[in-house]
């Protein structure tokens, strides 16, 4: 290890870019949210008016609730399925496992907008494949995008579908890190498959599981594209989640002050999740 | 090592016939939902491909048509006529610029974090690690980013997107490069 003032020259360019794009906007946004905004331009100090207006909005609590439902359901379902999938893939013959991984990762690597559109296309009311397939088995009324719970369920389904590949890859890496000796020893001691999973695999998978849960929560809270493309927040306000709310405040209602204030509150929530993430990551400088 | 040969043989004997029948039941129990998931994962994609070569009438036909229509390349022709190649070239140029910029900044930074000792090294690297999940498509940063770039006059310039792309990839790039050098 060399100690040198020059080191700062090595890292300065990287921090300059991060400062410009990631850090400075937060501080500028903080100042901006305290201004009176007219036609997108700050016109004077307004104190916490923008924030006060947010809390006066009776709809905001419901939006928060919907965000909670969407994110919570998506994360739980994603992790449940991804866990089963990765345990299964981990036991497959290598060549077959490779093919299955490829299939699982497909929705994660295609663009969010395209993925959401394709999914929507299949589940669209009249001409979609899903409605037709269900009609074949006797369900005639399948219009998920026209009922509030149906639209939310569909949004959760797309979120799960989109992110499951990521969860599987991380969990699979965690599973591969568990030495075979442990499960082998347990098997020799007479443990059955479920006992091995419950007592050995799951505890050793705790860290990857937590990391996946945090990243999934972050990315579900912060996704604008998925709800925007599939449901647009509707029908009514049924799938109007926080990210949509911020986006529409800014670019549909042109309430940049309110949008910035709400975005910064959201950012504070993100920071809490990031702190949790950093605590569970095995990082060393 | 030869003294350990006996346990090895014993292990093989346990492993081969020792797979209890419950495993096959489990495999099937897992296999079925997985097969369903495979279908769900690939179906929208295949359906999209199929739709793209259908004539208009076949797209809106009920029941949905899987075959028996005359494939058409009209949709692709329209996309290419609307300037697909140019849009794709721009996308490619932007991602190329972002990758080059991110790597140019990440390599020296990762090198310094790995090989040099300096004040605040720990805390600065912690900031990098914390930026990884933060830059993962944060809608919360979207609006502050927008108002800030408006202020800087960077909106609607060719620099805006590569700068944002590169900055969002940079923390991960530093982390990965540092881990491998």
Coordinates of C-alpha atoms in Angstrom, one line a residue, chain A residues 1-11 13-15 17-26 28-29 31-32 40 42 81 84-85 88 91 96 100 103-108 110 114-115 118-119 121-123 126-129 132 161 164 166 184 187-188 192-194 214-215 218-219 221-224 243 246-247 250-251 256 259-260 263-264 266-267 270-271 274 277-278 281-285, chain B residues 11 14-15 18-20 22-23 26-27 30-31 34 37-38 40-45 47-49 51 59-64 66 101-102 105-152 154 162-168 170-171 174-175 178:
Chain A
X1 CA 0.0 0.0 0.0
X2 CA 1.4 3.3 -1.1
X3 CA 0.3 6.4 0.7
X4 CA 0.0 9.3 -1.5
X5 CA -1.8 12.6 -2.1
X6 CA -1.8 11.6 -5.8
X7 CA -4.5 9.1 -5.0
X8 CA -7.1 11.8 -5.0
X9 CA -6.2 12.6 -8.6
X10 CA -7.1 9.0 -9.4
X11 CA -10.5 9.1 -7.8
X13 CA -12.7 12.3 -12.0
X14 CA -15.1 9.5 -10.9
X15 CA -16.4 11.6 -8.0
X17 CA -19.2 12.7 -12.5
X18 CA -21.0 11.2 -9.5
X19 CA -21.2 14.6 -7.9
X20 CA -22.6 16.2 -11.1
X21 CA -25.3 13.5 -11.8
X22 CA -26.0 11.7 -8.5
X23 CA -25.2 14.0 -5.5
X24 CA -25.5 17.6 -6.7
X25 CA -29.1 17.2 -7.9
X26 CA -30.1 16.0 -4.4
X28 CA -30.1 21.4 -5.7
X29 CA -33.5 19.6 -5.4
X31 CA -33.1 24.0 -2.3
X32 CA -35.5 23.9 -5.2
X40 CA -41.0 25.7 -13.6
X42 CA -38.0 29.3 -8.7
X81 CA -40.6 -18.1 -6.6
X84 CA -37.8 -22.3 -5.3
X85 CA -36.3 -21.8 -8.8
X88 CA -34.1 -26.3 -8.3
X91 CA -29.6 -29.3 -8.5
X96 CA -29.7 -28.1 -18.4
X100 CA -33.1 -22.8 -17.6
X103 CA -34.9 -18.6 -19.9
X104 CA -35.4 -17.2 -16.4
X105 CA -33.2 -14.1 -17.1
X106 CA -35.0 -13.2 -20.4
X107 CA -37.5 -10.7 -18.9
X108 CA -34.7 -9.0 -16.9
X110 CA -35.1 -7.0 -22.3
X114 CA -40.7 -3.5 -24.2
X115 CA -41.2 -6.2 -21.5
X118 CA -45.4 -7.5 -24.4
X119 CA -46.9 -8.6 -21.2
X121 CA -50.3 -7.4 -25.1
X122 CA -50.9 -10.9 -23.8
X123 CA -53.2 -9.8 -21.0
X126 CA -60.2 -8.4 -25.9
X127 CA -57.5 -9.6 -28.2
X128 CA -55.1 -10.9 -25.7
X129 CA -54.0 -14.6 -25.4
X132 CA -58.9 -16.4 -24.9
X161 CA -42.0 -11.4 -14.0
X164 CA -37.4 -12.7 -11.0
X166 CA -32.2 -10.9 -11.1
X184 CA -23.7 -34.2 2.3
X187 CA -27.8 -36.3 4.4
X188 CA -25.5 -38.9 6.0
X192 CA -34.4 -35.3 4.6
X193 CA -34.6 -32.7 1.8
X194 CA -36.9 -30.3 3.6
X214 CA -33.6 -4.7 -0.4
X215 CA -32.7 -4.3 -4.1
X218 CA -35.8 -0.2 -4.1
X219 CA -36.4 -1.1 -7.7
X221 CA -40.6 1.5 -5.4
X222 CA -38.7 3.4 -8.0
X223 CA -40.1 2.0 -11.2
X224 CA -42.0 4.5 -13.3
X243 CA -43.4 6.8 -8.6
X246 CA -44.0 12.0 -8.7
X247 CA -43.8 11.7 -12.5
X250 CA -43.9 17.0 -12.6
X251 CA -44.6 16.3 -16.3
X256 CA -42.4 20.9 -10.2
X259 CA -42.9 16.8 -7.4
X260 CA -39.4 17.7 -6.2
X263 CA -39.2 12.9 -4.8
X264 CA -36.9 14.0 -2.0
X266 CA -39.0 9.3 -1.5
X267 CA -35.2 9.7 -1.7
X270 CA -34.3 5.1 -0.5
X271 CA -31.4 6.2 1.7
X274 CA -29.4 1.9 1.0
X277 CA -28.0 -2.6 1.9
X278 CA -24.5 -1.4 2.8
X281 CA -22.9 -6.2 1.9
X282 CA -19.5 -7.7 2.6
X283 CA -17.6 -4.6 1.4
X284 CA -14.1 -3.7 2.3
X285 CA -12.1 -0.8 1.1
Chain B
X11 CA -20.0 -41.6 0.0
X14 CA -24.8 -43.4 -0.2
X15 CA -25.3 -40.8 -2.9
X18 CA -29.6 -43.1 -1.4
X19 CA -31.8 -40.6 -3.2
X20 CA -35.1 -41.2 -1.3
X22 CA -39.6 -38.4 -1.8
X23 CA -37.1 -36.5 -4.0
X26 CA -40.4 -33.0 -4.8
X27 CA -38.9 -32.7 -8.3
X30 CA -41.2 -28.1 -8.3
X31 CA -41.1 -28.9 -12.0
X34 CA -41.4 -24.1 -13.2
X37 CA -43.1 -20.1 -15.4
X38 CA -41.1 -21.0 -18.5
X40 CA -45.0 -17.3 -18.8
X41 CA -41.4 -16.0 -19.4
X42 CA -41.2 -16.9 -23.1
X43 CA -44.8 -16.6 -24.2
X44 CA -45.0 -12.8 -24.3
X45 CA -41.8 -12.7 -26.2
X47 CA -46.3 -13.8 -29.0
X48 CA -44.7 -10.4 -29.7
X49 CA -42.6 -12.0 -32.5
X51 CA -47.7 -10.5 -33.8
X59 CA -53.7 -9.4 -35.1
X60 CA -57.2 -8.6 -34.1
X61 CA -58.7 -11.9 -34.9
X62 CA -60.6 -13.8 -32.3
X63 CA -59.8 -16.5 -31.4
X64 CA -56.1 -15.6 -31.5
X66 CA -51.1 -19.1 -34.1
X101 CA -16.7 7.4 -20.1
X102 CA -17.7 5.0 -17.2
X105 CA -13.3 7.1 -14.8
X106 CA -13.7 3.7 -13.1
X107 CA -10.3 2.2 -13.9
X108 CA -8.1 4.8 -12.1
X109 CA -10.6 5.1 -9.2
X110 CA -10.7 1.4 -8.7
X111 CA -6.9 1.2 -8.9
X112 CA -6.5 3.9 -6.3
X113 CA -9.0 2.3 -4.0
X114 CA -7.3 -1.0 -4.3
X115 CA -3.6 -0.1 -4.2
X116 CA -3.2 3.3 -2.4
X117 CA -3.8 4.3 1.1
X118 CA -5.1 7.8 1.7
X119 CA -7.3 9.7 4.1
X120 CA -11.0 9.1 3.9
X121 CA -10.4 6.0 1.7
X122 CA -12.9 4.0 3.7
X123 CA -15.7 6.6 3.7
X124 CA -15.2 7.5 0.1
X125 CA -15.4 3.8 -0.9
X126 CA -18.5 3.5 1.3
X127 CA -20.1 6.3 -0.7
X128 CA -19.3 4.3 -3.9
X129 CA -20.9 1.1 -2.5
X130 CA -23.9 3.0 -1.3
X131 CA -24.4 4.6 -4.8
X132 CA -24.8 1.2 -6.4
X133 CA -28.3 0.5 -5.3
X134 CA -29.1 4.2 -5.4
X135 CA -28.4 4.5 -9.1
X136 CA -30.5 1.4 -9.8
X137 CA -33.2 3.3 -11.6
X138 CA -34.2 5.7 -8.9
X139 CA -37.4 7.5 -9.7
X140 CA -36.7 9.6 -6.6
X141 CA -33.7 11.1 -8.4
X142 CA -35.5 11.6 -11.7
X143 CA -37.1 15.0 -10.8
X144 CA -34.2 16.5 -8.9
X145 CA -32.0 15.4 -11.8
X146 CA -34.3 17.0 -14.2
X147 CA -34.6 20.4 -12.5
X148 CA -30.8 20.4 -12.0
X149 CA -30.1 19.7 -15.6
X150 CA -32.6 22.3 -16.7
X151 CA -30.6 24.7 -14.4
X152 CA -27.3 23.7 -16.0
X154 CA -28.0 20.3 -20.2
X162 CA -24.4 9.6 -21.8
X163 CA -23.6 11.6 -18.6
X164 CA -26.5 10.1 -16.7
X165 CA -25.9 6.6 -18.1
X166 CA -22.2 6.7 -17.2
X167 CA -22.9 8.1 -13.7
X168 CA -25.4 5.4 -13.0
X170 CA -19.9 4.1 -12.5
X171 CA -20.3 2.9 -8.9
X174 CA -15.7 0.7 -9.7
X175 CA -16.9 -2.1 -7.4
X178 CA -11.7 -3.2 -7.8

